[in-house]
Amino acid sequence: MSLVSRYFRNVGKGIWTVLVGMKITMKHLFTPAVTIQYPDARMAIPERGRNRLYVNMDDCIGCKQCEMACPVDCIKIETAKALPTEDLGVTSTGQKKRLWVTQFDIDIAKCCYCGLCVPPCPTECIYMTNVYEFSEYDRKNLLYNYITLTPEEAEAKVKQAEDAEREAAAKKAAAAAAAAAQKAAQPAQASAPAAQPTASAPEKAAVNPNENKTNLKDPDLGRD
Amino acid sequence: MHNFITYYLGTGIFGSLLSSLLPLLWILPYVLLCVWLELKVSAHMQDRLGPMRTGRWHGWAQPIADMLKLLQKEDVIPTAADKFLFVLAPILVFVGGYAAYAAIPFSPAFIGANLNVGIFYIIAVSAIVVIGILMAGWASNNKWSLLGAMRTAAQLVSYEIPASLAILAVVMVVGSLSLQDICDAQSGWLWNWMIFSKFPFMFITFFIYFVASLAEANRTPFDIPEAESELVAGYHTEYSGMRFAIFYLTEYSNMFVVSAIASILFFGGWNSPFGTFMSGPIWGVFWLLSKGMFFVFVQMWLRWTLPRFRVDQLMYLSWKVLTPFALVNIFAVGLWMVLRG
């Protein structure tokens, strides 16, 4: 190709490609916009999208499975054992609640939206919602507090559980002391095996409220 | 309207001042409209929506909000800048752009000054803009500004030549430099317009003029003086507030000047395309403005179609393509004039 013909070809091509480009932009001028007017219109959230965590405290049994599953430790749960006389009701899945949840904080600023806390939950009360607009001016506001008890109530429940525990421990100690005294009183007696069950009976009764709770917690915990 | 004002107020200082401010009646709303149009055209060409909130209906109040923001901004003059030139530059740029309006025939009845060298005058005063831009770039004492200003000077000087040669072809055919005469020469129907005469030479002439005028208005693909991605904002990097607004205003008013000249020289100016239908002094304003606006739209269209030229490509286009073509073209038109009259 000679230099001259290349020159003219170049010029012609330049004009032609500009026209092609103009045709394309003109076509796009009349194609509907792909953007949407965000606060007025929203795009559908993907079906399995993971957004803000939510805890339905009515169903929470305080098992701390989610806290343990969390890879970034953004969930913090504290529980207090309920007294045997207290009835906390049952969850919507039928489990009996036996712990007062005195603290259930999710630091959503730390949350990495992995969703690992969701499957371990025995009552399916922690889950990802479709809410994604929760920005805050202050990071402290991203510390979500889910407990249903007021701080005073929570404190009272903690204290009550501690008292109950102390009481049970005292009873246990007393029973042990009594048993020891009984043992000391009849050291030479050959009927020791007969005395043994009587000694352990009060002890068992004293421990019972405590043990009951931990025992009942177990089936829920050990599910997976 | 110009006659109306001078009739009642005389040609004394007051009447002259008032009639010289007349083009502002068009420029200011036009610039606001254009800023909005540019946002919308660019957005829709990229399948976006552009401003949608300000003023509720498709963001129509966006340019007004922008203008108010610019007016309220602090007027920053860099310490190292040459203050006198820094302040003078935007004024000079605006004057260069604004003075061109004096010789634009808006209608058969309204032309600021019906000079017998109208088009020559416009080319001459538009050249002042280069000095203003160079001044702005130099006074800013900023490397981006200076680079942008030097590029502008190189670009404008280069493109003045093909543009002038293209204009010369029209002037040769009409036999007058007066823009009013050029409009008169194209009266009648659509096919009397200059673009269709001496086919295809006037078509080529128009093409050369339009490309060169894009470069003169610093529009993409010839926006290397501003080149925001490489030079921040070119010669007006250091400007803010009102002074920046003046540069902006001038850029858009220059866009209209080159578009109006293109429509006057090649598309009949204020002539109606339908003979005497919808023609007259008032319709003349409508036709000129709508033709001008059409070319302003074409400029925006090109801006959002083409990427920016490299400096060497820019010079190649001017000196190796447009100028030789314009020269051959003017020779052909001249030959036609001699042989066929």
Coordinates of C-alpha atoms in Angstrom, one line a residue, chain B residues 161-330:
Chain B
I161 CA -5.8 28.0 10.1
P162 CA -8.1 25.3 8.8
A163 CA -11.0 27.1 10.4
S164 CA -10.2 30.3 8.7
L165 CA -9.6 28.6 5.4
A166 CA -12.9 26.9 5.6
I167 CA -14.6 30.2 6.4
L168 CA -12.7 31.8 3.5
A169 CA -14.4 29.3 1.1
V170 CA -17.8 30.5 2.2
V171 CA -16.7 34.1 2.0
M172 CA -15.5 33.5 -1.6
V173 CA -18.9 32.1 -2.6
V174 CA -20.9 34.8 -1.0
G175 CA -18.5 37.6 -1.8
S176 CA -18.9 39.3 1.6
L177 CA -17.5 39.1 5.1
S178 CA -20.7 40.5 6.6
L179 CA -22.6 37.7 8.4
Q180 CA -25.9 39.4 7.6
D181 CA -25.0 39.2 3.9
I182 CA -24.0 35.6 4.2
C183 CA -27.4 34.9 5.8
D184 CA -29.2 36.8 3.0
A185 CA -27.3 34.8 0.4
Q186 CA -28.9 31.6 1.7
S187 CA -32.5 32.8 1.9
G188 CA -35.1 30.6 0.4
W189 CA -35.5 26.9 0.9
L190 CA -33.5 24.3 2.6
W191 CA -31.5 23.5 -0.6
N192 CA -30.4 27.2 -0.8
W193 CA -28.2 26.7 2.2
M194 CA -24.5 27.0 1.8
I195 CA -23.9 23.4 2.8
F196 CA -25.6 22.1 -0.3
S197 CA -24.0 24.5 -2.8
K198 CA -20.9 23.6 -4.8
F199 CA -21.5 20.0 -3.9
P200 CA -19.5 18.4 -2.3
F201 CA -17.0 21.1 -1.6
M202 CA -19.1 23.1 0.8
F203 CA -19.9 19.9 2.7
I204 CA -16.2 19.3 3.1
T205 CA -15.8 22.9 4.1
F206 CA -18.4 22.5 6.8
F207 CA -16.8 19.4 8.0
I208 CA -13.4 21.1 8.3
Y209 CA -14.9 24.1 10.0
F210 CA -16.8 22.0 12.5
V211 CA -13.8 19.9 13.5
A212 CA -11.6 23.0 13.8
S213 CA -14.3 24.8 15.8
L214 CA -14.5 21.9 18.2
A215 CA -10.8 22.4 18.8
E216 CA -11.3 26.2 19.2
A217 CA -14.0 25.7 21.8
N218 CA -11.7 23.2 23.7
R219 CA -14.3 20.5 23.4
T220 CA -13.5 16.8 23.5
P221 CA -11.9 15.2 21.6
F222 CA -9.8 18.3 21.5
D223 CA -9.9 19.1 25.3
I224 CA -6.2 18.5 26.0
P225 CA -5.9 22.0 27.5
E226 CA -8.2 20.9 30.3
A227 CA -7.6 17.2 30.2
E228 CA -8.9 16.6 33.7
S229 CA -7.3 13.1 33.9
E230 CA -3.8 14.3 33.2
L231 CA -3.7 18.0 33.9
V232 CA -6.2 18.3 36.8
A233 CA -8.1 21.0 35.1
G234 CA -5.5 22.6 32.9
Y235 CA -5.3 26.4 32.9
H236 CA -8.1 26.9 35.4
T237 CA -6.7 24.5 38.0
E238 CA -6.0 27.3 40.5
Y239 CA -9.3 29.1 40.0
S240 CA -12.2 28.8 42.3
G241 CA -15.6 30.4 42.9
M242 CA -16.7 33.2 40.7
R243 CA -13.5 33.3 38.5
F244 CA -13.9 29.6 37.8
A245 CA -17.5 30.2 37.0
I246 CA -16.5 32.9 34.4
F247 CA -14.2 30.3 32.7
Y248 CA -17.0 27.9 32.7
L249 CA -19.5 30.4 31.3
T250 CA -17.0 31.4 28.6
E251 CA -16.5 27.8 27.6
Y252 CA -20.2 27.3 27.1
S253 CA -20.7 30.7 25.4
N254 CA -17.8 29.8 23.0
M255 CA -19.5 26.6 22.2
F256 CA -22.5 28.6 21.2
V257 CA -20.5 31.1 19.2
V258 CA -18.9 28.4 17.1
S259 CA -22.2 26.6 16.7
A260 CA -23.9 29.8 15.6
I261 CA -21.2 30.6 13.1
A262 CA -21.5 27.1 11.7
S263 CA -25.2 27.5 11.3
I264 CA -24.8 31.0 9.8
L265 CA -22.2 30.0 7.4
F266 CA -23.6 26.7 6.2
F267 CA -27.1 26.3 7.4
G268 CA -28.8 29.6 6.5
G269 CA -28.5 31.3 9.9
W270 CA -31.8 32.9 10.7
N271 CA -33.4 31.7 7.5
S272 CA -36.3 29.3 7.8
P273 CA -35.7 26.0 6.0
F274 CA -39.2 26.3 4.5
G275 CA -39.0 29.3 2.3
T276 CA -41.1 32.1 3.7
F277 CA -43.0 29.8 6.1
M278 CA -42.1 30.6 9.7
S279 CA -39.7 33.3 8.7
G280 CA -39.3 36.9 9.8
P281 CA -37.5 38.8 12.5
I282 CA -38.9 36.9 15.4
W283 CA -38.8 33.4 13.8
G284 CA -35.2 34.3 12.7
V285 CA -34.2 34.4 16.4
F286 CA -35.9 31.0 16.8
W287 CA -34.2 29.5 13.8
L288 CA -30.7 30.7 14.6
L289 CA -30.9 29.7 18.3
S290 CA -32.3 26.3 17.5
K291 CA -29.7 25.6 14.8
G292 CA -27.0 26.8 17.2
M293 CA -28.4 24.6 19.9
F294 CA -28.4 21.6 17.6
F295 CA -24.7 22.0 17.0
V296 CA -24.1 22.5 20.7
F297 CA -25.9 19.2 21.1
V298 CA -23.6 17.6 18.4
Q299 CA -20.6 18.9 20.3
M300 CA -21.9 17.2 23.5
W301 CA -22.7 14.1 21.4
L302 CA -19.1 14.0 20.2
R303 CA -17.7 14.7 23.6
W304 CA -19.3 11.6 25.0
T305 CA -18.4 9.5 22.0
L306 CA -14.8 10.2 21.5
P307 CA -11.8 9.9 23.8
R308 CA -9.3 12.7 24.0
F309 CA -6.6 13.1 21.3
R310 CA -3.0 12.8 22.1
V311 CA -1.0 16.0 21.5
D312 CA 0.8 14.6 18.5
Q313 CA -2.5 13.2 17.0
L314 CA -4.0 16.6 17.5
M315 CA -1.2 18.3 15.6
Y316 CA -1.3 15.6 12.9
L317 CA -5.0 16.2 12.4
S318 CA -4.6 19.9 12.1
W319 CA -1.5 20.2 10.0
K320 CA -1.5 17.0 8.0
V321 CA -5.2 16.4 7.4
L322 CA -7.4 19.5 7.9
T323 CA -5.1 22.1 6.5
P324 CA -4.2 20.3 3.2
F325 CA -7.8 19.4 2.7
A326 CA -8.9 23.0 3.4
L327 CA -6.3 24.3 0.9
V328 CA -7.3 21.8 -1.8
N329 CA -10.9 22.6 -1.0
I330 CA -10.5 26.3 -1.3

